[in-house]
Tab-separated table of C-alpha atoms in Angstrom:
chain	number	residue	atom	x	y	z
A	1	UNK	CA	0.000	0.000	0.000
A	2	UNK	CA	1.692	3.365	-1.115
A	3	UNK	CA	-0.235	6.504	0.178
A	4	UNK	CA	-0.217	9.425	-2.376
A	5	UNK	CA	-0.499	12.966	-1.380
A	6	UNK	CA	-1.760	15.133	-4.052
A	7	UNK	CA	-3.330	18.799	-4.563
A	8	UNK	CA	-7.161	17.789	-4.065
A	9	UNK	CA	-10.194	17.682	-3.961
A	10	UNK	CA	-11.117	14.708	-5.263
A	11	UNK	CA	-11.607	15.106	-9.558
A	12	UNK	CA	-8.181	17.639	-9.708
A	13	UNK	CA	-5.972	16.695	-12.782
A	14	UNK	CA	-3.656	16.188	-10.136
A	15	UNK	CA	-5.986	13.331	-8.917
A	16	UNK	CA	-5.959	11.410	-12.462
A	17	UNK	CA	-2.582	11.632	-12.611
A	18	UNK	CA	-2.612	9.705	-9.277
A	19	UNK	CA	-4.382	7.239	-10.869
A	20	UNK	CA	-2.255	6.772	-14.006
A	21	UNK	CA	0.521	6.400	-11.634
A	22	UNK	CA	-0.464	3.737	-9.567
A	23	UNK	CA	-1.671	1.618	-12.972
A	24	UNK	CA	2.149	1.913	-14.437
A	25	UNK	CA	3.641	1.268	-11.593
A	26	UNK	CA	1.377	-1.326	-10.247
A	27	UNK	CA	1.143	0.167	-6.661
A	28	UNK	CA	-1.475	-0.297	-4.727
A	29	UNK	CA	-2.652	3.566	-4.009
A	30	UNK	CA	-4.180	4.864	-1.078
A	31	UNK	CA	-5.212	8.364	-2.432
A	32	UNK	CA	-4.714	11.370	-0.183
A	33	UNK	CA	-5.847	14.803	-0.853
A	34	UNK	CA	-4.421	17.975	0.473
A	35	UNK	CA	-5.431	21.578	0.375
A	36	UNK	CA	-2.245	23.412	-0.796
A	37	UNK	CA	1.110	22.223	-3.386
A	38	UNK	CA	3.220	22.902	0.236
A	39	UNK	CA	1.214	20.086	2.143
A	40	UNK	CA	2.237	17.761	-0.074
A	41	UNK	CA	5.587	18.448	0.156
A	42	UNK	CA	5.417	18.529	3.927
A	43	UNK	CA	3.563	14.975	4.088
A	44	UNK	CA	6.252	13.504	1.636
A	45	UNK	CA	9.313	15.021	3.659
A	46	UNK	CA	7.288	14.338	7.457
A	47	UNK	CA	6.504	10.651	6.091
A	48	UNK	CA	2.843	11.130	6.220
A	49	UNK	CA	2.856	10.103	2.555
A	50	UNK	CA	4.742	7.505	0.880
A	51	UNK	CA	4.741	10.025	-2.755
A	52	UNK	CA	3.362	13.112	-3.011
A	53	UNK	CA	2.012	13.961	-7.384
A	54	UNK	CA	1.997	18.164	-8.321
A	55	UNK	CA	1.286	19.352	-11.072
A	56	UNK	CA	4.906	20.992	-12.866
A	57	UNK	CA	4.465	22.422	-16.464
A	58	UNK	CA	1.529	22.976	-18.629
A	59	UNK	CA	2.067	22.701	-22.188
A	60	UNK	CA	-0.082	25.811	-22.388
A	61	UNK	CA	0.975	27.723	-19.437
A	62	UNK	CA	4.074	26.489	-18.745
A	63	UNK	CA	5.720	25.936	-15.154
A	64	UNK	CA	3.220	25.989	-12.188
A	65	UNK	CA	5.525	27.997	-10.122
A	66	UNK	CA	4.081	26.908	-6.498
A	67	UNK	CA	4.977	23.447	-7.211
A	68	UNK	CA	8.322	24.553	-8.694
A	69	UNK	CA	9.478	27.275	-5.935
A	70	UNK	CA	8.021	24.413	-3.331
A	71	UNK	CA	11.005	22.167	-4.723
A	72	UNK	CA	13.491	24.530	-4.941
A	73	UNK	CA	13.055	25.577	-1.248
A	74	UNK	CA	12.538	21.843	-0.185
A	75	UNK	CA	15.369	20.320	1.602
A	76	UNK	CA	14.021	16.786	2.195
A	77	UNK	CA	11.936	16.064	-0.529
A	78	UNK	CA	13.054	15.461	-4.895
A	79	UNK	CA	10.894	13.873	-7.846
A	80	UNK	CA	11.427	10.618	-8.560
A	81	UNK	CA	9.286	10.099	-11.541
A	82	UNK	CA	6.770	11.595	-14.041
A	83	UNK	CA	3.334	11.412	-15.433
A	84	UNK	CA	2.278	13.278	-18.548
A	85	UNK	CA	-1.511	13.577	-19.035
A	86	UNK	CA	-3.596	14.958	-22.115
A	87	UNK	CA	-5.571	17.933	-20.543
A	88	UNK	CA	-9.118	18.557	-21.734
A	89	UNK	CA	-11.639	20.642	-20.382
A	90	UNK	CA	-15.357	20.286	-20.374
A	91	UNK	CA	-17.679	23.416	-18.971
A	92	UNK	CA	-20.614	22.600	-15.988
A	93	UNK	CA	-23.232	23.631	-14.257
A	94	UNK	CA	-25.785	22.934	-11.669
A	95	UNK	CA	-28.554	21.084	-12.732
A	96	UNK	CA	-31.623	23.922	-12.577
A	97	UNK	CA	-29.101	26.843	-12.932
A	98	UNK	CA	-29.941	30.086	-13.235
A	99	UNK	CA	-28.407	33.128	-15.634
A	100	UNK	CA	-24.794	32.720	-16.209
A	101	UNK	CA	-22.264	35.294	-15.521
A	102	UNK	CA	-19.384	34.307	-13.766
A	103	UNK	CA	-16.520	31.647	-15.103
A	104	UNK	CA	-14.559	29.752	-12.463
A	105	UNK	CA	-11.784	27.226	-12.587
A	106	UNK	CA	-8.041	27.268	-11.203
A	107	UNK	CA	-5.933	30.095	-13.211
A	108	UNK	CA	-4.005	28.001	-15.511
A	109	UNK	CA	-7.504	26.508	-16.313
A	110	UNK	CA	-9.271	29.898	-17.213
A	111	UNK	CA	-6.037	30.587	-19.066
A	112	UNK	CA	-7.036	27.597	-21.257
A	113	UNK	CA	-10.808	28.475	-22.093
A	114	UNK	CA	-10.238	31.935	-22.279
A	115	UNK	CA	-12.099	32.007	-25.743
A	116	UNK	CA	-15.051	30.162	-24.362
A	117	UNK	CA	-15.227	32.443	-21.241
A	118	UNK	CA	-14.914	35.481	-23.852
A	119	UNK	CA	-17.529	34.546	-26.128
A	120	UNK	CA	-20.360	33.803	-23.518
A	121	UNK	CA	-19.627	37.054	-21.643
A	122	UNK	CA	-18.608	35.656	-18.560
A	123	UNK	CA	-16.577	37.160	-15.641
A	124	UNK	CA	-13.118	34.850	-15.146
A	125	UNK	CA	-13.335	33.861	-11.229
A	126	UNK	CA	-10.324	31.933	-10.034
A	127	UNK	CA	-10.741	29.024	-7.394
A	128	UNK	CA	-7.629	26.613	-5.487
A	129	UNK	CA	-8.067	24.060	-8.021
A	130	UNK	CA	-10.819	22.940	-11.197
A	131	UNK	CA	-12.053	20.161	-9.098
A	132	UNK	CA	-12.561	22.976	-6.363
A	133	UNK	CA	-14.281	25.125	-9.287
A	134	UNK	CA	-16.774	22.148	-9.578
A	135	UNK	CA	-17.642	20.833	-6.369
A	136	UNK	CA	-18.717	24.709	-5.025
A	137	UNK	CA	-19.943	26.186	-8.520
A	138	UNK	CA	-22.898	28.424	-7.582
A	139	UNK	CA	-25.983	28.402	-9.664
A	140	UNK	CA	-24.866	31.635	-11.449
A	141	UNK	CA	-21.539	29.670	-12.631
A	142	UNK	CA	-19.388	27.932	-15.347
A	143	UNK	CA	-17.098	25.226	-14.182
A	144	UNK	CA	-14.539	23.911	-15.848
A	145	UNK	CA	-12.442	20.988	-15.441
A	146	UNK	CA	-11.998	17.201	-16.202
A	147	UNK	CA	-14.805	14.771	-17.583
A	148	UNK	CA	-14.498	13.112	-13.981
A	149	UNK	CA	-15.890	16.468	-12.261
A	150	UNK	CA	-19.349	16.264	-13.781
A	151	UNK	CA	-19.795	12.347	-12.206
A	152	UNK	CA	-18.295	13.127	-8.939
A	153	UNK	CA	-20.179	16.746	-8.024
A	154	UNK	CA	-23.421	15.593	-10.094
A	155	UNK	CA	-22.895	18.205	-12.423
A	156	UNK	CA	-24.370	18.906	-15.897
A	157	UNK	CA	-21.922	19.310	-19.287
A	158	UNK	CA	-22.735	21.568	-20.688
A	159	UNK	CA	-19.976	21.410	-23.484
A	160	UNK	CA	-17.260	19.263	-23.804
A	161	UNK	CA	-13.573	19.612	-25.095
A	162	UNK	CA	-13.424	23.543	-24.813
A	163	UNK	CA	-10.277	24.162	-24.095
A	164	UNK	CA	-8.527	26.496	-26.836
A	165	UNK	CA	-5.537	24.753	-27.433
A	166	UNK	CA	-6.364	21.052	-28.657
A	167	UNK	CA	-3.734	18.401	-27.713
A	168	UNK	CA	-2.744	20.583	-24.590
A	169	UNK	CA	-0.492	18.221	-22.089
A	170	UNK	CA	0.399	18.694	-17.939
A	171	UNK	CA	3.361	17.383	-16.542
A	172	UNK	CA	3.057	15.890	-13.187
A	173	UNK	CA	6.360	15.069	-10.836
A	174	UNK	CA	6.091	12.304	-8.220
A	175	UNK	CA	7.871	13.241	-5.300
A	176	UNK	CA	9.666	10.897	-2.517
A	177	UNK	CA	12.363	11.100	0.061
A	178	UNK	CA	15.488	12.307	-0.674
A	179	UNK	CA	16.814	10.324	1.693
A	180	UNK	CA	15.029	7.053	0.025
A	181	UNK	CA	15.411	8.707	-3.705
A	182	UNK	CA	18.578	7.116	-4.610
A	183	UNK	CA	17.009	3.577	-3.763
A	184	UNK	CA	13.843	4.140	-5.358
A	185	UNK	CA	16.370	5.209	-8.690
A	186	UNK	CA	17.942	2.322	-8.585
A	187	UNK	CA	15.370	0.211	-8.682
A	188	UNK	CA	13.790	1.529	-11.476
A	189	UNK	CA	17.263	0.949	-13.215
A	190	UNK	CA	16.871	-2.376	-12.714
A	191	UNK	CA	13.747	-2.739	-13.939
A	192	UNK	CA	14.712	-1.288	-17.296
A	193	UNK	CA	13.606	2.406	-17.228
A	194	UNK	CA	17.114	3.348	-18.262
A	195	UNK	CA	16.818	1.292	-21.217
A	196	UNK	CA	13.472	2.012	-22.296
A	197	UNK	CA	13.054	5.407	-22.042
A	198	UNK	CA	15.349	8.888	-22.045
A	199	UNK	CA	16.035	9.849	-18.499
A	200	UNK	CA	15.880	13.316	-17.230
A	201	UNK	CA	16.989	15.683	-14.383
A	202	UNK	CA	15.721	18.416	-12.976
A	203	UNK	CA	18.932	20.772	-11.527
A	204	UNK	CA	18.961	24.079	-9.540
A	205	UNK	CA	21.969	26.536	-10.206
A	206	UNK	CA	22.559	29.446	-7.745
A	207	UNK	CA	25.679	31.268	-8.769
A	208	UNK	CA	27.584	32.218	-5.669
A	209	UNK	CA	29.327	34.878	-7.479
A	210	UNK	CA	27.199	36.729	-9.848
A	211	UNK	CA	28.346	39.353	-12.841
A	212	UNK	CA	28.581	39.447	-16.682
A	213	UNK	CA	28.758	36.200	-17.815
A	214	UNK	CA	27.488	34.094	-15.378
A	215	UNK	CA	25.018	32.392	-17.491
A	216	UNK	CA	26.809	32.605	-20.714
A	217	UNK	CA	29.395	30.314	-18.590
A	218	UNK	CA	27.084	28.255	-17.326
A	219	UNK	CA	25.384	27.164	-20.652
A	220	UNK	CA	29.062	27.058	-21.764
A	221	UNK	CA	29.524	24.270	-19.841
A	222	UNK	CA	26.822	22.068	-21.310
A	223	UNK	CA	27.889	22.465	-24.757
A	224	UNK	CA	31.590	21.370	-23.303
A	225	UNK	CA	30.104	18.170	-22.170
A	226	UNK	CA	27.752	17.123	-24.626
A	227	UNK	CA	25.033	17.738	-22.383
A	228	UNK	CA	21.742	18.951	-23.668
A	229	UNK	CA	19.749	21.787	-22.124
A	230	UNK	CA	15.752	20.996	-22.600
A	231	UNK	CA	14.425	23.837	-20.519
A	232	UNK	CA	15.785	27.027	-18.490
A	233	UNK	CA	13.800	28.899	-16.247
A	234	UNK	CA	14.920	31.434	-13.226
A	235	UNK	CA	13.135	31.970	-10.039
A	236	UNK	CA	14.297	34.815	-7.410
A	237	UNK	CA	15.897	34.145	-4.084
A	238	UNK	CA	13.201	34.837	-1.759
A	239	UNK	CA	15.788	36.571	0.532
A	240	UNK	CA	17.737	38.446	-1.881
A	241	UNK	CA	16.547	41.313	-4.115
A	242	UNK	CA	17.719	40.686	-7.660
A	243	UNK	CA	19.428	37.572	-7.301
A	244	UNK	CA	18.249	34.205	-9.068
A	245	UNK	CA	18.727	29.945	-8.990
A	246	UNK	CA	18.595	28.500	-12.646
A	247	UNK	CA	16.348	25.862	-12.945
A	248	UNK	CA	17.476	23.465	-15.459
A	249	UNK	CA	16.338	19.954	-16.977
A	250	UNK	CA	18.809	18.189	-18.913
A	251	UNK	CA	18.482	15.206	-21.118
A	252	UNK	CA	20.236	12.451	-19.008
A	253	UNK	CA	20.406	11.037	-15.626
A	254	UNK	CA	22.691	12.772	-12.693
A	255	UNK	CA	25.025	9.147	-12.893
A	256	UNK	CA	25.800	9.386	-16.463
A	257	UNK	CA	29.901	10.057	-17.112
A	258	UNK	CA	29.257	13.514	-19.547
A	259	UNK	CA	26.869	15.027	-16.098
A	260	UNK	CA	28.693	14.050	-13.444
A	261	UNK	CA	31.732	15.773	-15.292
A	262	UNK	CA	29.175	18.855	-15.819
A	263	UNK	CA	28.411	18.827	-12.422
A	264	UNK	CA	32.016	18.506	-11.463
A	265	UNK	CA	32.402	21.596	-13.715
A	266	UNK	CA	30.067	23.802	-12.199
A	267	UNK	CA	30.862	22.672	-8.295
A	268	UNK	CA	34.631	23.909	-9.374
A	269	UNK	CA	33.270	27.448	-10.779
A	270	UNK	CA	31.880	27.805	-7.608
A	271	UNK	CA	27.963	27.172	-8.436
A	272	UNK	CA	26.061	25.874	-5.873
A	273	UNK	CA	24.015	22.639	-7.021
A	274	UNK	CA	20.741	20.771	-5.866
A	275	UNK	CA	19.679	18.159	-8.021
A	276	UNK	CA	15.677	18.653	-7.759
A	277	UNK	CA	14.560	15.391	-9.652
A	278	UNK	CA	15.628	12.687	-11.655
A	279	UNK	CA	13.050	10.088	-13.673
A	280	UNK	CA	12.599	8.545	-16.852
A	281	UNK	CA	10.432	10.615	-19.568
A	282	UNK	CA	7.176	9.550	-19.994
A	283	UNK	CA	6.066	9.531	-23.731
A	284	UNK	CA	4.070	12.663	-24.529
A	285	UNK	CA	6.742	14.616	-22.508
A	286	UNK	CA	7.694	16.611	-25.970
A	287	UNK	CA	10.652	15.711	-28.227
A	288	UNK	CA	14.163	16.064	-27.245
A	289	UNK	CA	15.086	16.719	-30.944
A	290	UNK	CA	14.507	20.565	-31.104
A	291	UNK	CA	11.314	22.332	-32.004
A	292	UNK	CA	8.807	21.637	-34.830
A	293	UNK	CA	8.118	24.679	-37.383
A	294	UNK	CA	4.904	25.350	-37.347
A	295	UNK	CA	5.376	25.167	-33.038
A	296	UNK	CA	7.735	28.547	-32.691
A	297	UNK	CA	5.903	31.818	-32.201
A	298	UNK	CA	3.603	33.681	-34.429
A	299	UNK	CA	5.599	35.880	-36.922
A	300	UNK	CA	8.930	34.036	-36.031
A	301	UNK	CA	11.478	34.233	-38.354
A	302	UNK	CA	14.546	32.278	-39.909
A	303	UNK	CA	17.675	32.635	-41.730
A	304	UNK	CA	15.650	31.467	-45.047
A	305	UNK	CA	12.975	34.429	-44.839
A	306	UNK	CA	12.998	37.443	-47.168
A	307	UNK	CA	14.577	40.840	-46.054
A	308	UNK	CA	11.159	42.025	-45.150
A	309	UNK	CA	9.847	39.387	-43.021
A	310	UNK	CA	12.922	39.728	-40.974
A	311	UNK	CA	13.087	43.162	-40.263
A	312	UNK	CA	9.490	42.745	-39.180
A	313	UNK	CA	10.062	40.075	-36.753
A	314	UNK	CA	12.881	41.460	-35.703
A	315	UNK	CA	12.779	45.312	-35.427
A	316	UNK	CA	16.305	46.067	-36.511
């Protein structure tokens, strides 16, 4: 029996990734949900909870930063694996409902129906979580949130798939021990994950001695290994104005010769390191071979574009 602490209430993304989780791994889930991304982390790192699942990066949004700044400023607890799930939204209401006005969901979810909310005249409301949106939608109200909402609440669709971005994907982290991380790494090693599927690791980079440079030497130092960059992001240090960690996934696990040379690298620059997760990617998790044209922004250009297009993309 694993217990699972997750961001609830019951019918959350969060909560279906749970689910997804427990079928891969074949655990035996006793499902757990908390109020708040930082009660997770404190039942994972107290022992409360066996794993804690958050929510890290919508393919839409992009990083949920409570679940990212709670793993940055966590000292006992680091993702051990990941589940990607397909996001889609459907809209709800209370049977007998009266006029609607207002649109409610969690941020990132409004974010995603924004044209639906626009077109019906409604006034975005934000609420802790989409699950949250449907169990307390008022009779006044759109909902919004997974299909398992409207059969948990007793809630009517009243359309489905409205989400303005089809195809629209969540990452999810599952978070252990750090103490019990590099056994639970291992074992997942042996069972094959290193084989069958391209590991990951999630890596924060505080620069103890900032200036120009500092993150042209940083990157420098992947391209000098071989080691490729799939995401940087910076968050502040709470206690410092103006001064940032890098948060950085790379396309390999921690063990492997090229990032433990990295690593090496940086620790001799005088970086300070935390390694904040290490799993294998799930499929769906995006492609590790660069970007897709028709994916890069609207009214991006490239070296093959006329003189005109360029200077309009580009300003100079």
């Amino acid at each position: 029996m694993t217990t699972v602490a997750y961001l609830g209430p019951e019918g959350t993304f969060t909560h279906e990734a749970v689910r997804g989780w427990g079928r891969r791994s074949g655990e035996t889930v006793v499902e757990r949900p908390l109020d708040t991304v930082a009660q997770v982390h404190d039942a994972v790192a107290s022992g409360a909870a066996d794993r804690g699942v958050v929510a890290i990066e919508s393919s839409v949004e992009g990083y949920v930063v409570p679940s990212l700044d709670a793993l940055v400023g966590s000292a006992g607890v680091v993702a051990v694996d990941e589940v990607v799930l397909p996001v889609s939204f459907d809209a709800f209401v209370r049977p007998g409902h009266g006029e609607l006005t207002e649109a409610v969901a969690h941020p990132h979810g409004l974010a995603q129906v924004s044209r639906f909310v626009a077109e019906r005249g409604l006034r975005p409301v934000p609420a802790p979580s989409n699950a949250a949106a449907c169990r307390d939608v008022a009779a006044h109200q759109v909902a919004f949130g997974p299909r398992l909402c409207g059969e948990l609440y007793g809630l009517e669709r009243l359309a489905s798939a409205v989400e303005d971005v089809g195809g629209a994907r969540t990452r999810f982290l599952v978070l252990a021990r750090r103490d019990e991380a590099a056994a639970v790494l291992a074992q997942a090693r042996e069972q094959g994950a290193s084989v069958a599927a391209q590991w990951r690791t999630m890596l924060a980079i505080t620069p103890v001695v900032t200036g120009p440079g500092v993150l042209a030497r940083v990157t420098a130092a992947f391209g000098e290994r071989g080691v490729n960059m799939s995401s940087l992001v910076t968050r502040p240090l709470k206690a410092r104005a103006l001064q940032y960690v890098f948060v950085v996934t790379l396309d390999a696990a921690p063990w492997a010769p090229s990032v433990r040379g990295l690593l090496q690298d940086l620790l001799a620059a005088g970086d300070s390191l935390k390694t904040l997760g290490a799993y294998p990617a799930q499929p769906g998790d995006g492609g590790l071979d660069g970007v897709l044209p028709d994916h890069v922004p609207v009214a991006g250009v490239v070296a093959g574009d006329d003189a005109e297009a360029q200077a309009r993309g580009l300003l100079w």
